[in-house]
């Protein structure tokens, strides 16, 4: 009986132990004015698990990192030059921030510009809207993932396919 | 009178005013009344609003005002904002204006705006103002944009300023760099070792995630194990537990070697934790050898051995399991 009580107490105390991992909550704004063209599923029914935003204009000025916080951004340029309709899987230009809890936020497909370099900033520009990597048209793909799985909860309830967004529009919240 | 009744009374008064003929007559638009004009945000207007709002008892309202100022900072006239910041002497307002300048810098509207804030953090005569400007740079890229500011702040004459700077270093590493940026970690270690205030050094080291720390900073951290303050030795031992793979060997040797000569129980606990974090299950043989050095530490070491043998592979979960065991027994 005493052991049972101890175990129950221990279980309660485990719940009371604060998490060691850092807690954060960052609002994500649209990187440029456009329309949400895909979220959890493509029209075909295939899983996508990210937010695609397109203005329909290739090389459109100023893709911003979107997250409302000062973060260090790692910008990887895999393709130079203006590409609007895809350059092949794995060749997308990318800006990402890896959080200490193992989650990573990424922006893909932008066109390299003079702003495409690593730095710490709050919603800074990292390129122009484009179609580098696996893309069929100019857009930005915003993805929040952990251990190889795309998370969908961060944008669910904040945006849907077809929504018109500008730079002040909340697309999701990272936690 | 309860607040909701006061609200109702005010609402009642407003209704009366709107329905009374005299009030109605006054509110009828006349040719003499000026037409409403759109106005852009002005620095002075925002400052007046802030000055009033900072006295509000509502934290939500104060947070709202802070957010408005930070967001508006990008479009405010730079000259006016700098002039207002230079003139202001009340710490609470200085902090808000400094935050607006830092926001301009972080949003890349005026990249060098943060330099004015850094200058004031180092040079203002009032320690409360220096502390306020340091707080305004928290959770930003100030660490990599302000040269040796943090090392200099570690030698500030005011303990409040030194502690605020320490909090910046901790939170910047945790939230801005997410512990993935080696140079930011190194800068925090360098600042901690440059400090002559053991409280500040210990505060930084005990909270620092060192997974990306460079070898030079690693050497400095090893040197802190010989510090005269037990708090600093304890926090250095904890920090060494998380070093990158290339630095694990020397760190383990240093922690194990130090355990035998250490007299402070708190430091010994930290040494055991550091050894456990460095080796996980592989640390068990080393911990068993240390068990006989101090019988008083045997229960602590046994608890770590039990936790490490549980097969859990995440450090956070191991820590949690250790806490659970301590609470049960």
CSV table of C-alpha atoms in Angstrom, one decimal:
chain,number,residue,atom,x,y,z
A,1,UNK,CA,0.0,0.0,0.0
A,2,UNK,CA,2.8,2.3,1.0
A,3,UNK,CA,4.5,1.6,-2.3
A,4,UNK,CA,1.3,2.4,-4.2
A,5,UNK,CA,1.0,5.7,-2.4
A,6,UNK,CA,4.6,6.5,-3.2
A,7,UNK,CA,4.1,5.7,-6.9
A,8,UNK,CA,1.0,7.8,-7.1
A,9,UNK,CA,2.9,10.7,-5.5
A,10,UNK,CA,5.8,10.2,-7.8
A,11,UNK,CA,3.5,10.3,-10.8
A,12,UNK,CA,2.0,13.6,-9.6
A,13,UNK,CA,5.4,15.1,-8.9
A,14,UNK,CA,6.6,14.2,-12.4
A,15,UNK,CA,3.8,16.3,-13.7
A,16,UNK,CA,4.9,19.1,-11.5
A,17,UNK,CA,8.5,19.1,-12.6
A,18,UNK,CA,9.0,21.9,-15.1
A,19,UNK,CA,10.2,21.2,-18.5
A,20,UNK,CA,13.8,21.9,-19.1
A,21,UNK,CA,13.3,22.9,-22.7
A,22,UNK,CA,13.0,26.6,-23.6
A,23,UNK,CA,9.4,27.7,-24.2
A,24,UNK,CA,8.6,30.1,-26.9
A,25,UNK,CA,5.6,31.4,-28.9
A,26,UNK,CA,6.3,33.3,-32.1
A,27,UNK,CA,3.7,34.6,-34.5
A,28,UNK,CA,4.4,34.0,-38.2
A,29,UNK,CA,3.4,36.7,-40.8
A,30,UNK,CA,3.1,36.2,-44.5
A,31,UNK,CA,6.5,36.8,-46.2
A,32,UNK,CA,4.9,38.9,-48.9
A,33,UNK,CA,1.4,39.8,-50.2
A,34,UNK,CA,-0.2,36.9,-52.0
A,35,UNK,CA,-2.6,34.0,-51.7
A,36,UNK,CA,-2.3,30.8,-49.7
A,37,UNK,CA,-2.1,28.1,-52.4
A,38,UNK,CA,-1.7,24.9,-50.4
A,39,UNK,CA,-1.7,23.8,-46.7
A,40,UNK,CA,-1.9,20.3,-45.3
A,41,UNK,CA,-2.9,18.6,-48.6
A,42,UNK,CA,-2.4,19.4,-52.3
A,43,UNK,CA,-5.5,19.4,-54.5
A,44,UNK,CA,-4.4,15.9,-55.6
A,45,UNK,CA,-4.8,14.7,-52.0
A,46,UNK,CA,-1.1,14.2,-51.4
A,47,UNK,CA,0.2,15.3,-48.0
A,48,UNK,CA,2.0,18.6,-48.0
A,49,UNK,CA,2.1,19.7,-44.4
A,50,UNK,CA,3.3,23.3,-44.9
A,51,UNK,CA,2.0,26.7,-46.1
A,52,UNK,CA,2.6,27.7,-49.7
A,53,UNK,CA,2.1,31.4,-50.5
A,54,UNK,CA,2.3,32.9,-54.0
A,55,UNK,CA,1.8,36.3,-55.5
A,56,UNK,CA,1.9,34.8,-58.9
A,57,UNK,CA,4.7,37.1,-59.9
A,58,UNK,CA,8.2,35.6,-60.3
A,59,UNK,CA,11.2,37.5,-58.9
A,60,UNK,CA,8.7,39.5,-56.8
A,61,UNK,CA,10.6,41.8,-54.4
A,62,UNK,CA,11.4,40.9,-50.8
A,63,UNK,CA,10.6,37.5,-49.3
A,64,UNK,CA,10.7,38.1,-45.5
A,65,UNK,CA,11.5,35.5,-42.9
A,66,UNK,CA,8.0,36.1,-41.4
A,67,UNK,CA,8.7,35.1,-37.8
A,68,UNK,CA,8.0,38.0,-35.4
A,69,UNK,CA,11.2,37.7,-33.3
A,70,UNK,CA,14.9,38.2,-33.6
A,71,UNK,CA,16.3,34.9,-34.7
A,72,UNK,CA,19.5,33.7,-36.3
A,73,UNK,CA,18.8,32.6,-39.8
A,74,UNK,CA,20.8,30.1,-41.7
A,75,UNK,CA,20.5,30.9,-45.4
A,76,UNK,CA,21.6,28.2,-47.9
A,77,UNK,CA,21.9,29.1,-51.6
A,78,UNK,CA,21.8,26.0,-53.7
A,79,UNK,CA,20.7,27.7,-57.0
A,80,UNK,CA,21.8,31.1,-58.3
A,81,UNK,CA,19.9,32.9,-61.0
A,82,UNK,CA,16.2,33.6,-61.6
A,83,UNK,CA,14.1,30.4,-61.8
A,84,UNK,CA,10.4,30.5,-61.6
A,85,UNK,CA,9.2,27.0,-62.4
A,86,UNK,CA,11.5,24.6,-60.6
A,87,UNK,CA,15.1,23.4,-60.8
A,88,UNK,CA,14.8,19.9,-59.4
A,89,UNK,CA,14.2,18.3,-56.0
A,90,UNK,CA,16.8,19.3,-53.4
A,91,UNK,CA,18.1,22.4,-55.2
A,92,UNK,CA,15.8,25.0,-53.4
A,93,UNK,CA,17.2,28.0,-51.7
A,94,UNK,CA,16.4,27.9,-48.1
A,95,UNK,CA,16.3,30.0,-45.0
A,96,UNK,CA,16.0,28.1,-41.7
A,97,UNK,CA,16.1,28.5,-38.0
A,98,UNK,CA,16.7,25.4,-35.9
A,99,UNK,CA,15.2,25.7,-32.4
A,100,UNK,CA,16.8,24.1,-29.4
A,101,UNK,CA,13.8,21.8,-28.9
A,102,UNK,CA,14.6,20.0,-32.2
A,103,UNK,CA,12.0,21.8,-34.3
A,104,UNK,CA,13.0,23.7,-37.5
A,105,UNK,CA,11.2,26.4,-39.4
A,106,UNK,CA,12.1,26.7,-43.1
A,107,UNK,CA,11.3,28.9,-46.1
A,108,UNK,CA,12.0,27.5,-49.5
A,109,UNK,CA,12.2,28.3,-53.2
A,110,UNK,CA,13.2,32.0,-53.1
A,111,UNK,CA,15.5,33.5,-55.7
A,112,UNK,CA,19.0,34.4,-54.5
A,113,UNK,CA,19.6,38.2,-54.1
A,114,UNK,CA,22.1,40.3,-52.3
A,115,UNK,CA,20.0,39.7,-49.2
A,116,UNK,CA,20.5,36.0,-49.2
A,117,UNK,CA,23.0,35.5,-46.4
A,118,UNK,CA,23.1,34.3,-42.8
A,119,UNK,CA,22.2,36.8,-40.2
A,120,UNK,CA,20.2,37.6,-37.1
A,121,UNK,CA,17.2,39.7,-37.7
A,122,UNK,CA,13.4,40.1,-37.2
A,123,UNK,CA,11.5,39.6,-40.4
A,124,UNK,CA,14.3,40.5,-42.8
A,125,UNK,CA,14.4,39.8,-46.5
A,126,UNK,CA,16.3,36.8,-47.7
A,127,UNK,CA,15.5,36.8,-51.5
A,128,UNK,CA,12.8,37.2,-54.1
A,129,UNK,CA,9.8,35.1,-54.7
A,130,UNK,CA,10.7,32.3,-57.1
A,131,UNK,CA,10.7,28.6,-58.0
A,132,UNK,CA,14.0,27.1,-57.1
A,133,UNK,CA,14.0,23.5,-56.1
A,134,UNK,CA,10.9,21.3,-56.6
A,135,UNK,CA,8.3,23.8,-57.7
A,136,UNK,CA,5.9,24.3,-60.5
A,137,UNK,CA,5.6,28.1,-60.1
A,138,UNK,CA,6.9,31.0,-58.0
A,139,UNK,CA,5.9,30.7,-54.3
A,140,UNK,CA,7.3,30.4,-50.8
A,141,UNK,CA,6.9,27.2,-48.9
A,142,UNK,CA,6.9,27.7,-45.1
A,143,UNK,CA,7.5,24.5,-43.1
A,144,UNK,CA,7.9,23.7,-39.5
A,145,UNK,CA,9.2,20.2,-38.9
A,146,UNK,CA,10.6,17.9,-36.3
A,147,UNK,CA,12.5,14.6,-36.8
A,148,UNK,CA,11.6,14.5,-40.5
A,149,UNK,CA,7.9,15.0,-39.9
A,150,UNK,CA,6.1,18.2,-41.0
A,151,UNK,CA,4.0,19.8,-38.3
A,152,UNK,CA,0.6,21.2,-39.2
A,153,UNK,CA,-0.8,22.5,-35.9
A,154,UNK,CA,1.2,25.7,-36.1
A,155,UNK,CA,-1.0,27.1,-39.0
A,156,UNK,CA,-4.2,25.2,-38.5
A,157,UNK,CA,-6.9,27.6,-37.4
A,158,UNK,CA,-4.8,30.6,-38.6
A,159,UNK,CA,-4.9,30.3,-42.4
A,160,UNK,CA,-6.5,28.2,-45.1
A,161,UNK,CA,-6.0,27.6,-48.8
A,162,UNK,CA,-7.3,30.5,-50.8
A,163,UNK,CA,-6.8,33.2,-48.2
A,164,UNK,CA,-5.4,36.5,-49.4
A,165,UNK,CA,-2.6,37.6,-47.2
A,166,UNK,CA,-0.3,40.6,-46.8
A,167,UNK,CA,2.8,41.1,-44.7
A,168,UNK,CA,0.7,41.9,-41.6
A,169,UNK,CA,-1.4,38.8,-41.9
A,170,UNK,CA,-0.8,36.0,-39.3
A,171,UNK,CA,-0.2,32.7,-41.0
A,172,UNK,CA,0.5,30.7,-37.8
A,173,UNK,CA,2.2,30.5,-34.5
A,174,UNK,CA,5.4,28.5,-33.7
A,175,UNK,CA,5.6,26.8,-30.3
B,1,UNK,CA,-18.0,50.5,-5.5
B,2,UNK,CA,-17.1,47.4,-7.5
B,3,UNK,CA,-15.4,48.1,-10.8
B,4,UNK,CA,-18.3,46.7,-12.9
B,5,UNK,CA,-20.8,49.0,-11.2
B,6,UNK,CA,-18.5,52.0,-11.8
B,7,UNK,CA,-18.5,50.9,-15.5
B,8,UNK,CA,-22.3,50.7,-15.5
B,9,UNK,CA,-22.6,54.1,-13.9
B,10,UNK,CA,-20.2,55.6,-16.5
B,11,UNK,CA,-22.2,53.9,-19.3
B,12,UNK,CA,-25.4,55.3,-17.8
B,13,UNK,CA,-24.0,58.8,-17.7
B,14,UNK,CA,-22.9,58.4,-21.3
B,15,UNK,CA,-26.4,57.3,-22.3
B,16,UNK,CA,-27.9,60.2,-20.6
B,17,UNK,CA,-25.6,62.6,-22.3
B,18,UNK,CA,-26.4,61.1,-25.7
B,19,UNK,CA,-30.2,61.3,-25.1
B,20,UNK,CA,-30.4,64.7,-23.4
B,21,UNK,CA,-31.5,67.4,-25.9
B,22,UNK,CA,-28.7,69.8,-24.8
B,23,UNK,CA,-26.1,67.2,-25.3
B,24,UNK,CA,-27.7,66.2,-28.6
B,25,UNK,CA,-27.7,69.8,-29.7
B,26,UNK,CA,-24.0,70.1,-28.9
B,27,UNK,CA,-23.1,67.0,-30.8
B,28,UNK,CA,-24.9,68.1,-34.0
B,29,UNK,CA,-22.2,68.8,-36.6
B,30,UNK,CA,-22.0,72.5,-37.4
B,31,UNK,CA,-20.1,74.3,-40.1
B,32,UNK,CA,-17.8,75.8,-37.4
B,33,UNK,CA,-16.5,72.3,-36.4
B,34,UNK,CA,-13.2,71.3,-37.9
B,35,UNK,CA,-13.3,68.3,-40.2
B,36,UNK,CA,-11.5,65.1,-39.0
B,37,UNK,CA,-8.1,64.7,-40.5
B,38,UNK,CA,-5.9,61.6,-40.8
B,39,UNK,CA,-2.6,61.8,-38.9
B,40,UNK,CA,0.5,59.6,-39.1
B,41,UNK,CA,2.1,58.3,-35.9
B,42,UNK,CA,4.4,60.8,-34.3
B,43,UNK,CA,7.2,60.0,-31.9
B,44,UNK,CA,5.8,62.6,-29.5
B,45,UNK,CA,2.3,61.1,-29.7
B,46,UNK,CA,3.5,57.6,-29.0
B,47,UNK,CA,5.7,58.8,-26.1
B,48,UNK,CA,2.7,60.6,-24.5
B,49,UNK,CA,0.6,57.5,-24.9
B,50,UNK,CA,3.4,55.4,-23.4
B,51,UNK,CA,4.0,57.7,-20.5
B,52,UNK,CA,0.4,57.4,-19.6
B,53,UNK,CA,0.2,53.7,-20.3
B,54,UNK,CA,3.3,52.7,-18.3
B,55,UNK,CA,1.3,53.8,-15.2
B,56,UNK,CA,-1.5,51.4,-16.1
B,57,UNK,CA,-2.2,48.5,-13.8
B,58,UNK,CA,-3.0,46.3,-16.8
B,59,UNK,CA,0.0,44.3,-17.9
B,60,UNK,CA,-1.8,43.4,-21.1
B,61,UNK,CA,-2.2,47.1,-21.9
B,62,UNK,CA,1.4,47.9,-21.2
B,63,UNK,CA,2.5,44.9,-23.4
B,64,UNK,CA,0.2,46.2,-26.1
B,65,UNK,CA,1.8,49.6,-26.0
B,66,UNK,CA,5.3,48.1,-26.1
B,67,UNK,CA,4.3,46.0,-29.1
B,68,UNK,CA,2.8,49.1,-30.8
B,69,UNK,CA,6.0,51.1,-30.4
B,70,UNK,CA,8.2,48.2,-31.6
B,71,UNK,CA,6.1,47.7,-34.7
B,72,UNK,CA,5.7,51.4,-35.4
B,73,UNK,CA,9.5,51.9,-34.9
B,74,UNK,CA,10.2,51.0,-38.5
B,75,UNK,CA,8.1,53.8,-39.9
B,76,UNK,CA,8.9,56.5,-37.3
B,77,UNK,CA,11.2,59.3,-38.4
B,78,UNK,CA,14.7,58.2,-37.4
B,79,UNK,CA,16.0,61.7,-36.4
B,80,UNK,CA,13.1,62.4,-34.0
B,81,UNK,CA,13.4,58.9,-32.5
B,82,UNK,CA,17.1,59.3,-31.8
B,83,UNK,CA,16.6,62.8,-30.4
B,84,UNK,CA,13.8,61.6,-28.1
B,85,UNK,CA,16.1,58.8,-26.9
B,86,UNK,CA,19.0,61.1,-26.3
B,87,UNK,CA,16.8,63.6,-24.3
B,88,UNK,CA,14.9,61.1,-22.2
B,89,UNK,CA,16.2,60.4,-18.7
B,90,UNK,CA,13.4,58.3,-17.1
B,91,UNK,CA,14.6,54.7,-17.1
B,92,UNK,CA,11.2,53.2,-18.1
B,93,UNK,CA,10.9,55.6,-21.1
B,94,UNK,CA,14.5,55.1,-22.0
B,95,UNK,CA,13.9,51.4,-22.2
B,96,UNK,CA,10.9,51.8,-24.5
B,97,UNK,CA,12.7,54.2,-26.8
B,98,UNK,CA,15.8,52.0,-26.8
B,99,UNK,CA,13.6,49.1,-27.7
B,100,UNK,CA,12.2,51.0,-30.6
B,101,UNK,CA,15.7,51.8,-31.9
B,102,UNK,CA,16.8,48.2,-31.5
B,103,UNK,CA,13.6,47.2,-33.4
B,104,UNK,CA,14.6,49.5,-36.3
B,105,UNK,CA,18.0,47.7,-36.3
B,106,UNK,CA,16.5,44.2,-36.1
B,107,UNK,CA,14.0,44.9,-38.8
B,108,UNK,CA,16.9,46.3,-40.9
B,109,UNK,CA,15.2,49.7,-41.3
B,110,UNK,CA,18.3,51.3,-39.8
B,111,UNK,CA,21.0,48.7,-39.2
B,112,UNK,CA,23.2,50.9,-37.0
B,113,UNK,CA,20.4,52.2,-34.7
B,114,UNK,CA,21.5,49.7,-32.1
B,115,UNK,CA,24.9,51.4,-31.7
B,116,UNK,CA,23.3,54.4,-30.0
B,117,UNK,CA,21.6,52.1,-27.5
B,118,UNK,CA,24.9,50.2,-26.9
B,119,UNK,CA,26.7,53.5,-26.3
B,120,UNK,CA,24.2,54.6,-23.7
B,121,UNK,CA,24.3,51.2,-22.0
B,122,UNK,CA,28.1,51.7,-21.6
B,123,UNK,CA,28.3,55.4,-21.0
B,124,UNK,CA,25.2,56.8,-19.3
B,125,UNK,CA,25.9,58.1,-15.8
B,126,UNK,CA,22.7,56.7,-14.3
B,127,UNK,CA,23.0,52.9,-13.5
B,128,UNK,CA,19.2,52.6,-13.8
B,129,UNK,CA,19.3,54.0,-17.3
B,130,UNK,CA,22.2,51.7,-18.2
B,131,UNK,CA,20.3,48.7,-16.9
B,132,UNK,CA,17.2,49.8,-18.9
B,133,UNK,CA,19.1,50.1,-22.2
B,134,UNK,CA,20.7,46.7,-21.6
B,135,UNK,CA,17.2,45.2,-21.1
B,136,UNK,CA,16.0,46.8,-24.3
B,137,UNK,CA,18.6,44.7,-26.2
B,138,UNK,CA,17.4,41.4,-24.7
B,139,UNK,CA,16.5,38.6,-27.2
B,140,UNK,CA,18.0,40.5,-30.1
B,141,UNK,CA,21.1,40.2,-32.2
B,142,UNK,CA,23.0,42.7,-30.0
B,143,UNK,CA,25.5,40.1,-29.1
B,144,UNK,CA,27.0,40.0,-32.6
B,145,UNK,CA,26.4,43.7,-33.5
B,146,UNK,CA,27.9,45.5,-30.5
B,147,UNK,CA,31.6,44.4,-30.5
B,148,UNK,CA,32.9,43.9,-27.0
B,149,UNK,CA,30.0,45.6,-25.2
B,150,UNK,CA,29.1,42.6,-23.1
B,151,UNK,CA,32.6,42.0,-21.9
B,152,UNK,CA,32.7,45.7,-20.9
B,153,UNK,CA,29.3,45.5,-19.2
B,154,UNK,CA,30.6,42.6,-17.1
B,155,UNK,CA,33.0,45.2,-15.5
B,156,UNK,CA,30.2,47.8,-15.0
B,157,UNK,CA,30.3,49.3,-11.5
B,158,UNK,CA,26.6,48.5,-10.9
B,159,UNK,CA,25.6,45.0,-10.0
B,160,UNK,CA,22.2,45.6,-11.5
B,161,UNK,CA,23.7,46.4,-14.9
B,162,UNK,CA,26.0,43.3,-14.7
B,163,UNK,CA,23.1,41.1,-13.9
B,164,UNK,CA,20.9,42.5,-16.7
B,165,UNK,CA,23.8,41.9,-19.1
B,166,UNK,CA,24.1,38.3,-17.9
B,167,UNK,CA,20.4,37.7,-18.5
B,168,UNK,CA,20.8,39.0,-22.0
B,169,UNK,CA,23.6,36.6,-22.7
B,170,UNK,CA,21.6,33.7,-21.4
B,171,UNK,CA,18.3,34.6,-23.2
B,172,UNK,CA,20.0,35.5,-26.5
B,173,UNK,CA,21.7,32.2,-26.6
B,174,UNK,CA,18.5,30.3,-25.6
B,175,UNK,CA,16.0,32.1,-27.8
B,176,UNK,CA,17.7,34.0,-30.6
B,177,UNK,CA,20.4,31.5,-31.4
B,178,UNK,CA,18.6,28.4,-29.9
B,179,UNK,CA,22.0,27.2,-28.7
B,180,UNK,CA,23.1,26.4,-32.3
B,181,UNK,CA,25.5,29.3,-32.8
B,182,UNK,CA,29.0,28.6,-31.5
B,183,UNK,CA,30.2,32.2,-31.6
B,184,UNK,CA,27.3,33.3,-29.4
B,185,UNK,CA,28.1,30.6,-26.9
B,186,UNK,CA,31.8,31.6,-27.0
B,187,UNK,CA,30.9,35.2,-26.4
B,188,UNK,CA,28.8,34.3,-23.3
B,189,UNK,CA,31.7,32.2,-21.9
B,190,UNK,CA,34.2,35.0,-22.6
B,191,UNK,CA,32.0,37.5,-20.9
B,192,UNK,CA,31.4,35.2,-17.9
B,193,UNK,CA,35.2,34.6,-17.5
B,194,UNK,CA,35.9,38.4,-17.9
B,195,UNK,CA,33.5,39.2,-15.1
B,196,UNK,CA,34.9,39.9,-11.6
B,197,UNK,CA,31.4,39.3,-10.1
B,198,UNK,CA,31.1,35.6,-9.1
B,199,UNK,CA,27.3,35.8,-9.0
B,200,UNK,CA,27.2,37.0,-12.6
B,201,UNK,CA,29.7,34.4,-13.8
B,202,UNK,CA,27.8,31.6,-12.1
B,203,UNK,CA,24.5,32.9,-13.4
B,204,UNK,CA,25.7,32.8,-17.0
B,205,UNK,CA,27.5,29.5,-16.8
B,206,UNK,CA,24.8,27.5,-15.0
B,207,UNK,CA,22.2,28.4,-17.7
B,208,UNK,CA,24.4,28.1,-20.8
B,209,UNK,CA,23.9,25.4,-23.4
B,210,UNK,CA,27.4,24.6,-24.5
B,211,UNK,CA,26.7,22.1,-27.3
B,212,UNK,CA,28.3,24.4,-29.9
B,213,UNK,CA,31.0,25.9,-27.8
B,214,UNK,CA,34.4,26.4,-29.5
B,215,UNK,CA,37.7,24.9,-28.2
B,216,UNK,CA,39.1,28.2,-26.9
B,217,UNK,CA,36.0,28.9,-24.8
B,218,UNK,CA,36.2,25.3,-23.7
B,219,UNK,CA,39.6,25.9,-22.3
B,220,UNK,CA,38.4,29.0,-20.5
B,221,UNK,CA,35.6,27.0,-19.0
B,222,UNK,CA,38.0,24.3,-17.8
B,223,UNK,CA,40.0,27.1,-16.1
B,224,UNK,CA,36.9,28.2,-14.2
B,225,UNK,CA,36.9,24.8,-12.3
B,226,UNK,CA,39.7,26.3,-10.3
B,227,UNK,CA,37.8,29.4,-9.3
B,228,UNK,CA,37.8,30.4,-5.7
B,229,UNK,CA,34.0,30.8,-5.6
B,230,UNK,CA,32.1,27.5,-5.1
B,231,UNK,CA,29.2,28.9,-7.1
B,232,UNK,CA,31.4,29.5,-10.1
B,233,UNK,CA,33.0,26.0,-9.8
B,234,UNK,CA,29.5,24.4,-9.6
B,235,UNK,CA,28.2,26.3,-12.6
B,236,UNK,CA,31.3,25.6,-14.7
B,237,UNK,CA,31.0,21.8,-13.9
B,238,UNK,CA,27.3,21.9,-15.1
B,239,UNK,CA,28.3,23.8,-18.2
B,240,UNK,CA,31.1,21.3,-19.0
B,241,UNK,CA,28.5,18.5,-19.0
B,242,UNK,CA,27.1,19.7,-22.4
B,243,UNK,CA,30.2,20.4,-24.4
B,244,UNK,CA,30.6,19.1,-28.0
B,245,UNK,CA,31.9,15.6,-28.7
B,246,UNK,CA,35.5,16.8,-29.5
B,247,UNK,CA,35.8,18.4,-26.0
B,248,UNK,CA,34.2,15.6,-24.0
B,249,UNK,CA,37.4,13.7,-23.2
B,250,UNK,CA,39.3,16.6,-21.5
B,251,UNK,CA,36.1,17.7,-19.8
B,252,UNK,CA,35.4,14.3,-18.3
B,253,UNK,CA,39.0,13.9,-17.1
B,254,UNK,CA,38.9,17.4,-15.5
B,255,UNK,CA,35.6,16.7,-13.7
B,256,UNK,CA,36.6,13.2,-12.5
B,257,UNK,CA,40.0,14.5,-11.3
B,258,UNK,CA,38.5,17.5,-9.5
B,259,UNK,CA,35.9,15.4,-7.7
B,260,UNK,CA,38.5,13.8,-5.4
B,261,UNK,CA,39.9,17.1,-4.2
B,262,UNK,CA,36.6,19.1,-4.0
B,263,UNK,CA,35.3,19.8,-0.5
B,264,UNK,CA,32.0,21.6,-1.3
B,265,UNK,CA,29.0,19.3,-1.5
B,266,UNK,CA,27.1,21.5,-4.0
B,267,UNK,CA,30.1,21.4,-6.3
B,268,UNK,CA,30.5,17.7,-6.0
B,269,UNK,CA,26.8,17.2,-6.9
B,270,UNK,CA,27.4,19.4,-10.0
B,271,UNK,CA,30.6,17.4,-10.9
B,272,UNK,CA,28.6,14.1,-10.7
B,273,UNK,CA,25.9,15.6,-12.9
B,274,UNK,CA,28.5,16.9,-15.4
B,275,UNK,CA,30.1,13.4,-15.6
B,276,UNK,CA,26.7,11.8,-16.1
B,277,UNK,CA,25.7,14.2,-18.9
B,278,UNK,CA,29.1,13.7,-20.7
B,279,UNK,CA,28.8,9.9,-20.7
B,280,UNK,CA,25.2,8.8,-20.2
B,281,UNK,CA,25.3,5.0,-19.6
B,282,UNK,CA,29.1,5.0,-20.3
B,283,UNK,CA,29.6,7.2,-17.2
B,284,UNK,CA,28.5,4.5,-14.8
B,285,UNK,CA,31.9,2.9,-14.3
B,286,UNK,CA,33.5,6.2,-13.5
B,287,UNK,CA,30.7,7.1,-11.1
B,288,UNK,CA,31.1,3.7,-9.3
B,289,UNK,CA,34.8,4.5,-8.8
B,290,UNK,CA,33.9,7.9,-7.2
B,291,UNK,CA,31.3,6.3,-4.9
B,292,UNK,CA,33.9,5.5,-2.2
B,293,UNK,CA,35.5,8.9,-2.1
B,294,UNK,CA,32.8,10.5,0.0
B,295,UNK,CA,30.2,8.2,1.6
B,296,UNK,CA,27.9,11.2,2.0
B,297,UNK,CA,27.6,11.4,-1.8
B,298,UNK,CA,26.9,7.7,-2.3
B,299,UNK,CA,23.1,8.1,-2.4
B,300,UNK,CA,23.4,10.9,-5.0
B,301,UNK,CA,25.8,8.7,-7.1
B,302,UNK,CA,23.5,5.7,-6.8
B,303,UNK,CA,20.6,7.7,-8.0
B,304,UNK,CA,22.5,8.8,-11.1
B,305,UNK,CA,23.6,5.2,-11.7
B,306,UNK,CA,20.0,4.0,-11.6
B,307,UNK,CA,18.8,6.8,-13.9
B,308,UNK,CA,21.7,6.3,-16.4
B,309,UNK,CA,21.0,2.5,-16.5
B,310,UNK,CA,17.3,3.1,-17.4
B,311,UNK,CA,18.3,3.4,-21.1
B,312,UNK,CA,16.7,6.8,-21.6
B,313,UNK,CA,18.5,8.6,-24.4
B,314,UNK,CA,17.4,12.2,-23.9
B,315,UNK,CA,19.2,14.4,-21.3
B,316,UNK,CA,16.0,16.3,-20.4
B,317,UNK,CA,14.2,13.1,-19.7
B,318,UNK,CA,17.2,11.8,-17.6
B,319,UNK,CA,17.1,15.0,-15.5
B,320,UNK,CA,13.4,14.6,-15.0
B,321,UNK,CA,13.8,10.9,-14.0
B,322,UNK,CA,16.5,12.0,-11.5
B,323,UNK,CA,14.2,14.6,-10.0
B,324,UNK,CA,11.5,12.0,-9.7
B,325,UNK,CA,13.8,9.6,-7.9
B,326,UNK,CA,14.9,12.3,-5.5
B,327,UNK,CA,11.3,13.2,-4.7
B,328,UNK,CA,10.2,9.5,-4.1
B,329,UNK,CA,13.1,8.8,-1.7
